[in-house]
Amino acid sequence: MAAVQNGMANGHGNAFTSAFAQSSRRFSDIPSTIDIQVSMGGAGPSADEAVEINLEDLFDDPTELITVMQQESAGKNVWMTVALAYAKQHKVDHAIELLTQGLIAVAQSAPRDRLALLSCLCWLFLWKSREAPRVVSSLSADPSAKTKDFYLTESTRILNEASHINPSFPPLFLARGVLLLLKVSLMAPTKSLGGGSQDASERVVMLKQALKSFDDAIRVSDGKNMMAVLGKARTLFSLGRFAPALESYQEVLAKMPNLIDPDPRIGIGCCLWNLGYKEDAYNAWKRALELNPASPIGNVLLGLYYLQSTSHLPTSDPKFIENYKKAMTVYTQKSYKANQNVPLTCATFGAHFLSMKMLKQAETLARKAIELTDVNAIASDGWYLLARKEHYLDDIAKAADFYRKADEARGGDSKGFLPAKIGLAQLQAQNGDVEGAKFRLEKIVQQSKNIEAIALLGTIYADEVFANYNSPIRESKAAETKKAISYLETVRMAWKDPKKNLSPDSAILLNLARLYESDQPEKSLQCLLQVEQMEIDQIPEEDRPDDIEDEQELKTALRANLPPQLLNNMGCFQYHADRLDQAREMFQTALNACVKVGERDESMDTDALVTSISFNLARTYEAAEMKEEAKKIYQGLLERHADYTDASTRLAYIALREAPSGDGPKICSTLAKENPNDMEVRSLYGWYLSKAKKRIVHLHEDPEQQHHKKTLQQFDKHDRYGLTAMGNLNLLCAREMRRDTDSEKDKRSQIYRTAVSFFDKALQYDPQNAYAAQGMAIALAEEKRDFASAISILTRVRDTIKDPSVLINMGHIYAELKQYQKSIENYESALAKDRGHDFQLLACLGRVWFHRGRQEKSLVAMQTALDYSRQALDLVTDGRQYYAFNVAYVQFQIAQLIFSLPAAKRTLAALNLASSDLDTAISSFEKIASQPAPPFPKHDLEMRAAMGKNTMKKQLDRAAKEQDEFETKNREKLEKAREKREEEVKRMEGARRDRERVEEEQRERVKEERRKIKERDEERAQARAKVEDERRDREGSDDEGGKRRSGTTRSKAGRKRADADDDDLDQDPDAEKPKKKRRLQQKGSSRKNFKSQELIVDSDDNDSDEPEMQDDSPTPPPPRSRATGSEDVEMRDEDDDEDLFDAPSPAAATAAPPSSRSAPRASQRKRIEDDDEDDEDEPPVEKRRRVGSGDEEVADDEPLNPIEDAIDDILPDMASSPDA
């Protein structure tokens, strides 16, 4: 019997379609008129006279009607009907007044009449509580208006009075449940439902009482009270039990598919939404709207659905605009027009007006939502809208109060409203209470891991770090920097999670870029590149060029539409990374972007941007040694801004580098006189004095020292450049001091301590001052000889600044530690950084290579030292005698080294070169000795020159002769060895060709043999196939009328052997068959790679007394055919007629199939011989049963041969085996 559907699925059915206009059935049983019986002359009510009251057009003042009903002693039904008629017209106050007077009128009537009026009055008070304001606003037109609490209190009073009359009155159960629900809705949720706090337990207890009341109402109605089921569903929803609530809503819909007021589909959608099935919730609400298009709740819920879909879309996405318009203009606006007092609609519309900066409308709607709602979450939204409005107007006190109320409406403390908590943290940070804001946000992050809170917390820490940059005295903010990076990187990683569907925020990336700027510039650049890509993605299609196909060219063209500040910052990072071409391109693009920005917004002043970017472009040209282009830009900037001292300073610096003894000093001096208060100019002038001054014996006479001292005393005592320069000056002075006596050593140490104090002050004002840290490292190395600490400091400084001086100092320290390779690496790195004309650095390289060559006794290293010493001599202008001495000394040491080397480690050419250089060194020593101020005593230089002439020269000449003889003999030996080697190579090549020829012949023979074997195998296979075909033809003629078995279905172990005797194959099938004897014997076999076989041997009657001949030895298998690949099959020749059975044993039935050659098989051979005398009269077997192949051949009209019965006993299940 087919199941009958109870109701219609979700309101659909044959008799009910969406086109059918649905209307609410509420108050549908109220008649249009009612008659009140009147009395005539006190004779009592007359059945013929009555007063008809039109219930569709009631009096605005019910006083007269009440008087008539009191005078005529109207019954309780009349009072209730008239009251409900007023309620139907939304005149609930008149209805309450009527019922109150009715209670007085029926005070002496039966308790049941009074009970009905009390129940109706309770419901009217509950209705009023739904429409009454939550709180009375100060802006309300009626300050004396009654709140929800008042009506709930009255409802409680009436309900208690009714319960005293009859607590089991069924309508009271439903009323009590609704009353408890409304009371709970005004209670703020606490930490958790069922938590340990008193508030939480009270709320849960009330909800459980409401649930019991609804269950009682359902019980007394035998499950027919659908309003009670709806109340139960609503209670379960409030308890967070969404799945059971969904079941209750679905039960109502199944039993009352036409119900639309209230609509269970709304509840179904809310449950599905909270269970995560948002699309199903949308479908439920959509269906509710199809049935009741004017439903305000259905419209606003669909609006919220589309509004939520925009939360994970960027504002530039077309789908965002489409969904937002649909949410607001299609659904929310329609809901508001249908009913302007729906709190959820007011809150949603208020948020829209707030985003549009329509603050007055937003405030009105927010206050209406707060006043009318009986749902704490909606009240919280209203307070939050007011808080944001006051926050926007910078009214911090009101905003904080509203944020706090929004948070408390949702439970506050650890539960509460997260956006309100974040708003409070923002206000604290704005008021300067940074620690309070951090504490609040860290608490939020610990509880919820909210991305917005993490982003705000990271931004606050980042702002602390950035504020420290501008402080006169910088403090160490390493901990704050680490926290800021950690929080912001957490947000950045969350963007990559597809489940969270978050959009990247450029503000986060820009903050990260600033945090990475000093320590990890590459990461900073990566952040800016990500911001660049985000900006490019937002460029509208009309601004994108259509005629560019190359991706890189297209990106370059699109960059002109980006913010010039972003391009300028990216260019700066490229500059500091020594990628000058990319930096120059970025600055030029930034200038083009400035032009486009000016065209789009004429009111915007782009002059400051153009000036800064042009200056950066000029610095890039300057670093790329394009001095003329740089000077043009600097001069252009000065033409537009004559007071731009930065451009003047760079021009002066270029002049000093190009003409250190010409116009450069004049330009620098003029600039210093014109800008005496500019600290950058004073720093440049101090640098010029350090390069132009001559060696000074006393520090106080040094003009550079006087200049920096004046800067620190009169202009800025915190000037970091001046402090660092003073420390360097003291270092130089201490380094040049004599240290022969103890007093000189003490004075030298005191000056080192003074230098360290200057560096320490500079580091106090700027902990990131790498130059001051470098000075500390130099002091440690020179005074304390603490090379390990010095290297540690310089290594960190090297990672901070790109100045070659750091590498030079590291080279000095490694040279002192005799780690010459590391010293050379650092010197050469410094030389590659625009120091190719530094003769002092070249001299240092020559010295280190000299020490390395002498340590390793390496002629190559000594020659390298000589090359660097000559380069330094070529560049020096003053004090050439010192560098000439270095060249001569290295040449003299090379002569000594090459003489001491064995003949195998030197060459005649090197000896001749060393002899020539020795002559040059002797001349240099004599020339230096003749100058007024030689670097060493004159006598020592003359003695060294004399030793070179008298001793070294002769030693080299003698060594040259010996080397010539050695190399001659060596060449002869090498020539003989070369010839011998060539002969050996030729011999080996001939042997290799012989081997290849033999191998090729062998391969040909093998190939021919394989061909012959293949042909022979094919012939054998054809012969076997022919024999097999003849055998099958004979069997077919013998087995007429039987079922023929295909040869391909037999197992290989049971096939007839291919080389059977012709006599057996040609046996006459019509010959009389002798009687058979049978005897079962088992023959063991040691061979395991064949299937078991049953062999049946027939013997004559006359041979029954003769002993049976059996061969128990295993028969060797025939050779395997290469052509067919068949397995070896064990075959036996018998004189008598035989049947060969291929039946595997039970153990073999589960083994691998016959085609698996490698699978071992346990085989058994059984011979069955018939020696029973009683079977002589049996007829011969016309058909045989073939066991093991899956086919059976049995004569239709004759019994089976007893031999086959024996086989069946032995192998009972083989015929049905799947492997047979």
PDB file of N, CA and C in Angstrom, residues 338-391:
ATOM      1  N   ALA A 338       7.301  47.436   4.513  1.00  0.00           N
ATOM      2  CA  ALA A 338       6.214  46.593   5.010  1.00  0.00           C
ATOM      3  C   ALA A 338       5.942  46.861   6.484  1.00  0.00           C
ATOM      4  N   ASN A 339       6.985  47.080   7.256  1.00  0.00           N
ATOM      5  CA  ASN A 339       6.818  47.347   8.693  1.00  0.00           C
ATOM      6  C   ASN A 339       8.053  48.098   9.180  1.00  0.00           C
ATOM      7  N   GLN A 340       7.854  49.355   9.548  1.00  0.00           N
ATOM      8  CA  GLN A 340       8.978  50.194   9.956  1.00  0.00           C
ATOM      9  C   GLN A 340       9.413  49.943  11.392  1.00  0.00           C
ATOM     10  N   ASN A 341       8.738  49.071  12.102  1.00  0.00           N
ATOM     11  CA  ASN A 341       9.046  48.830  13.509  1.00  0.00           C
ATOM     12  C   ASN A 341       9.697  47.467  13.743  1.00  0.00           C
ATOM     13  N   VAL A 342      10.180  46.834  12.689  1.00  0.00           N
ATOM     14  CA  VAL A 342      10.896  45.568  12.871  1.00  0.00           C
ATOM     15  C   VAL A 342      12.330  45.894  13.303  1.00  0.00           C
ATOM     16  N   PRO A 343      12.738  45.509  14.504  1.00  0.00           N
ATOM     17  CA  PRO A 343      14.062  45.921  15.006  1.00  0.00           C
ATOM     18  C   PRO A 343      15.214  45.459  14.123  1.00  0.00           C
ATOM     19  N   LEU A 344      15.127  44.225  13.608  1.00  0.00           N
ATOM     20  CA  LEU A 344      16.223  43.717  12.776  1.00  0.00           C
ATOM     21  C   LEU A 344      16.377  44.549  11.514  1.00  0.00           C
ATOM     22  N   THR A 345      15.275  44.945  10.920  1.00  0.00           N
ATOM     23  CA  THR A 345      15.330  45.789   9.724  1.00  0.00           C
ATOM     24  C   THR A 345      15.926  47.150  10.062  1.00  0.00           C
ATOM     25  N   CYS A 346      15.531  47.714  11.187  1.00  0.00           N
ATOM     26  CA  CYS A 346      16.066  49.019  11.601  1.00  0.00           C
ATOM     27  C   CYS A 346      17.583  48.942  11.807  1.00  0.00           C
ATOM     28  N   ALA A 347      18.034  47.896  12.469  1.00  0.00           N
ATOM     29  CA  ALA A 347      19.474  47.765  12.701  1.00  0.00           C
ATOM     30  C   ALA A 347      20.238  47.597  11.390  1.00  0.00           C
ATOM     31  N   THR A 348      19.692  46.808  10.461  1.00  0.00           N
ATOM     32  CA  THR A 348      20.367  46.583   9.173  1.00  0.00           C
ATOM     33  C   THR A 348      20.417  47.861   8.349  1.00  0.00           C
ATOM     34  N   PHE A 349      19.292  48.557   8.286  1.00  0.00           N
ATOM     35  CA  PHE A 349      19.262  49.812   7.544  1.00  0.00           C
ATOM     36  C   PHE A 349      20.141  50.871   8.206  1.00  0.00           C
ATOM     37  N   GLY A 350      20.190  50.854   9.529  1.00  0.00           N
ATOM     38  CA  GLY A 350      21.038  51.811  10.232  1.00  0.00           C
ATOM     39  C   GLY A 350      22.504  51.645   9.890  1.00  0.00           C
ATOM     40  N   ALA A 351      22.955  50.396   9.775  1.00  0.00           N
ATOM     41  CA  ALA A 351      24.349  50.153   9.377  1.00  0.00           C
ATOM     42  C   ALA A 351      24.616  50.680   7.981  1.00  0.00           C
ATOM     43  N   HIS A 352      23.628  50.544   7.090  1.00  0.00           N
ATOM     44  CA  HIS A 352      23.789  51.063   5.731  1.00  0.00           C
ATOM     45  C   HIS A 352      23.914  52.586   5.745  1.00  0.00           C
ATOM     46  N   PHE A 353      23.040  53.261   6.477  1.00  0.00           N
ATOM     47  CA  PHE A 353      23.100  54.724   6.527  1.00  0.00           C
ATOM     48  C   PHE A 353      24.394  55.207   7.187  1.00  0.00           C
ATOM     49  N   LEU A 354      24.897  54.434   8.163  1.00  0.00           N
ATOM     50  CA  LEU A 354      26.153  54.825   8.805  1.00  0.00           C
ATOM     51  C   LEU A 354      27.314  54.733   7.826  1.00  0.00           C
ATOM     52  N   SER A 355      27.321  53.688   6.990  1.00  0.00           N
ATOM     53  CA  SER A 355      28.394  53.571   5.994  1.00  0.00           C
ATOM     54  C   SER A 355      28.318  54.676   4.956  1.00  0.00           C
ATOM     55  N   MET A 356      27.106  55.223   4.751  1.00  0.00           N
ATOM     56  CA  MET A 356      26.928  56.336   3.815  1.00  0.00           C
ATOM     57  C   MET A 356      27.146  57.687   4.487  1.00  0.00           C
ATOM     58  N   LYS A 357      27.560  57.682   5.766  1.00  0.00           N
ATOM     59  CA  LYS A 357      27.803  58.898   6.551  1.00  0.00           C
ATOM     60  C   LYS A 357      26.524  59.714   6.758  1.00  0.00           C
ATOM     61  N   MET A 358      25.368  59.056   6.687  1.00  0.00           N
ATOM     62  CA  MET A 358      24.085  59.706   6.990  1.00  0.00           C
ATOM     63  C   MET A 358      23.803  59.427   8.464  1.00  0.00           C
ATOM     64  N   LEU A 359      24.456  60.215   9.313  1.00  0.00           N
ATOM     65  CA  LEU A 359      24.517  59.895  10.732  1.00  0.00           C
ATOM     66  C   LEU A 359      23.171  60.070  11.423  1.00  0.00           C
ATOM     67  N   LYS A 360      22.394  61.077  11.047  1.00  0.00           N
ATOM     68  CA  LYS A 360      21.113  61.319  11.707  1.00  0.00           C
ATOM     69  C   LYS A 360      20.155  60.155  11.487  1.00  0.00           C
ATOM     70  N   GLN A 361      20.029  59.725  10.238  1.00  0.00           N
ATOM     71  CA  GLN A 361      19.152  58.592   9.945  1.00  0.00           C
ATOM     72  C   GLN A 361      19.643  57.319  10.644  1.00  0.00           C
ATOM     73  N   ALA A 362      20.984  57.147  10.672  1.00  0.00           N
ATOM     74  CA  ALA A 362      21.546  55.962  11.324  1.00  0.00           C
ATOM     75  C   ALA A 362      21.219  55.959  12.816  1.00  0.00           C
ATOM     76  N   GLU A 363      21.306  57.125  13.465  1.00  0.00           N
ATOM     77  CA  GLU A 363      20.997  57.193  14.892  1.00  0.00           C
ATOM     78  C   GLU A 363      19.521  56.902  15.153  1.00  0.00           C
ATOM     79  N   THR A 364      18.646  57.445  14.333  1.00  0.00           N
ATOM     80  CA  THR A 364      17.205  57.206  14.515  1.00  0.00           C
ATOM     81  C   THR A 364      16.878  55.723  14.429  1.00  0.00           C
ATOM     82  N   LEU A 365      17.386  55.075  13.414  1.00  0.00           N
ATOM     83  CA  LEU A 365      17.109  53.654  13.233  1.00  0.00           C
ATOM     84  C   LEU A 365      17.751  52.810  14.337  1.00  0.00           C
ATOM     85  N   ALA A 366      18.950  53.194  14.775  1.00  0.00           N
ATOM     86  CA  ALA A 366      19.612  52.429  15.840  1.00  0.00           C
ATOM     87  C   ALA A 366      18.814  52.515  17.136  1.00  0.00           C
ATOM     88  N   ARG A 367      18.340  53.708  17.472  1.00  0.00           N
ATOM     89  CA  ARG A 367      17.561  53.855  18.720  1.00  0.00           C
ATOM     90  C   ARG A 367      16.233  53.105  18.611  1.00  0.00           C
ATOM     91  N   LYS A 368      15.629  53.097  17.431  1.00  0.00           N
ATOM     92  CA  LYS A 368      14.393  52.350  17.267  1.00  0.00           C
ATOM     93  C   LYS A 368      14.641  50.851  17.441  1.00  0.00           C
ATOM     94  N   ALA A 369      15.749  50.364  16.915  1.00  0.00           N
ATOM     95  CA  ALA A 369      16.078  48.946  17.076  1.00  0.00           C
ATOM     96  C   ALA A 369      16.282  48.602  18.546  1.00  0.00           C
ATOM     97  N   ILE A 370      16.954  49.501  19.280  1.00  0.00           N
ATOM     98  CA  ILE A 370      17.195  49.248  20.701  1.00  0.00           C
ATOM     99  C   ILE A 370      15.880  49.243  21.476  1.00  0.00           C
ATOM    100  N   GLU A 371      14.996  50.183  21.176  1.00  0.00           N
ATOM    101  CA  GLU A 371      13.772  50.343  21.946  1.00  0.00           C
ATOM    102  C   GLU A 371      12.753  49.234  21.680  1.00  0.00           C
ATOM    103  N   LEU A 372      12.678  48.769  20.434  1.00  0.00           N
ATOM    104  CA  LEU A 372      11.607  47.853  20.066  1.00  0.00           C
ATOM    105  C   LEU A 372      11.978  46.385  20.192  1.00  0.00           C
ATOM    106  N   THR A 373      13.236  46.052  20.236  1.00  0.00           N
ATOM    107  CA  THR A 373      13.616  44.646  20.171  1.00  0.00           C
ATOM    108  C   THR A 373      13.477  43.964  21.510  1.00  0.00           C
ATOM    109  N   ASP A 374      13.188  42.690  21.453  1.00  0.00           N
ATOM    110  CA  ASP A 374      13.282  41.860  22.647  1.00  0.00           C
ATOM    111  C   ASP A 374      14.362  40.792  22.475  1.00  0.00           C
ATOM    112  N   VAL A 375      15.285  41.064  21.541  1.00  0.00           N
ATOM    113  CA  VAL A 375      16.429  40.174  21.298  1.00  0.00           C
ATOM    114  C   VAL A 375      17.693  40.953  21.635  1.00  0.00           C
ATOM    115  N   ASN A 376      18.492  40.417  22.541  1.00  0.00           N
ATOM    116  CA  ASN A 376      19.678  41.139  23.002  1.00  0.00           C
ATOM    117  C   ASN A 376      20.678  41.405  21.888  1.00  0.00           C
ATOM    118  N   ALA A 377      20.785  40.476  20.956  1.00  0.00           N
ATOM    119  CA  ALA A 377      21.762  40.662  19.879  1.00  0.00           C
ATOM    120  C   ALA A 377      21.410  41.877  19.025  1.00  0.00           C
ATOM    121  N   ILE A 378      20.113  42.083  18.769  1.00  0.00           N
ATOM    122  CA  ILE A 378      19.714  43.241  17.961  1.00  0.00           C
ATOM    123  C   ILE A 378      19.929  44.526  18.756  1.00  0.00           C
ATOM    124  N   ALA A 379      19.643  44.495  20.059  1.00  0.00           N
ATOM    125  CA  ALA A 379      19.924  45.665  20.890  1.00  0.00           C
ATOM    126  C   ALA A 379      21.411  45.982  20.894  1.00  0.00           C
ATOM    127  N   SER A 380      22.230  44.940  20.937  1.00  0.00           N
ATOM    128  CA  SER A 380      23.680  45.141  20.881  1.00  0.00           C
ATOM    129  C   SER A 380      24.091  45.809  19.574  1.00  0.00           C
ATOM    130  N   ASP A 381      23.478  45.369  18.456  1.00  0.00           N
ATOM    131  CA  ASP A 381      23.780  46.000  17.175  1.00  0.00           C
ATOM    132  C   ASP A 381      23.407  47.480  17.185  1.00  0.00           C
ATOM    133  N   GLY A 382      22.253  47.800  17.820  1.00  0.00           N
ATOM    134  CA  GLY A 382      21.852  49.202  17.893  1.00  0.00           C
ATOM    135  C   GLY A 382      22.831  50.046  18.686  1.00  0.00           C
ATOM    136  N   TRP A 383      23.237  49.559  19.862  1.00  0.00           N
ATOM    137  CA  TRP A 383      24.233  50.297  20.648  1.00  0.00           C
ATOM    138  C   TRP A 383      25.541  50.449  19.872  1.00  0.00           C
ATOM    139  N   TYR A 384      25.910  49.404  19.132  1.00  0.00           N
ATOM    140  CA  TYR A 384      27.162  49.464  18.379  1.00  0.00           C
ATOM    141  C   TYR A 384      27.095  50.529  17.279  1.00  0.00           C
ATOM    142  N   LEU A 385      25.926  50.645  16.631  1.00  0.00           N
ATOM    143  CA  LEU A 385      25.777  51.690  15.608  1.00  0.00           C
ATOM    144  C   LEU A 385      25.897  53.078  16.226  1.00  0.00           C
ATOM    145  N   LEU A 386      25.302  53.268  17.379  1.00  0.00           N
ATOM    146  CA  LEU A 386      25.428  54.563  18.060  1.00  0.00           C
ATOM    147  C   LEU A 386      26.885  54.831  18.454  1.00  0.00           C
ATOM    148  N   ALA A 387      27.571  53.784  18.905  1.00  0.00           N
ATOM    149  CA  ALA A 387      28.978  53.957  19.284  1.00  0.00           C
ATOM    150  C   ALA A 387      29.831  54.358  18.089  1.00  0.00           C
ATOM    151  N   ARG A 388      29.618  53.707  16.966  1.00  0.00           N
ATOM    152  CA  ARG A 388      30.394  54.064  15.776  1.00  0.00           C
ATOM    153  C   ARG A 388      30.096  55.482  15.311  1.00  0.00           C
ATOM    154  N   LYS A 389      28.844  55.888  15.437  1.00  0.00           N
ATOM    155  CA  LYS A 389      28.480  57.246  15.054  1.00  0.00           C
ATOM    156  C   LYS A 389      29.196  58.263  15.941  1.00  0.00           C
ATOM    157  N   GLU A 390      29.196  58.043  17.255  1.00  0.00           N
ATOM    158  CA  GLU A 390      29.885  58.956  18.167  1.00  0.00           C
ATOM    159  C   GLU A 390      31.399  58.880  17.981  1.00  0.00           C
ATOM    160  N   HIS A 391      31.895  57.707  17.676  1.00  0.00           N
ATOM    161  CA  HIS A 391      33.337  57.552  17.405  1.00  0.00           C
ATOM    162  C   HIS A 391      33.740  58.375  16.189  1.00  0.00           C
TER     163      HIS A 391
END
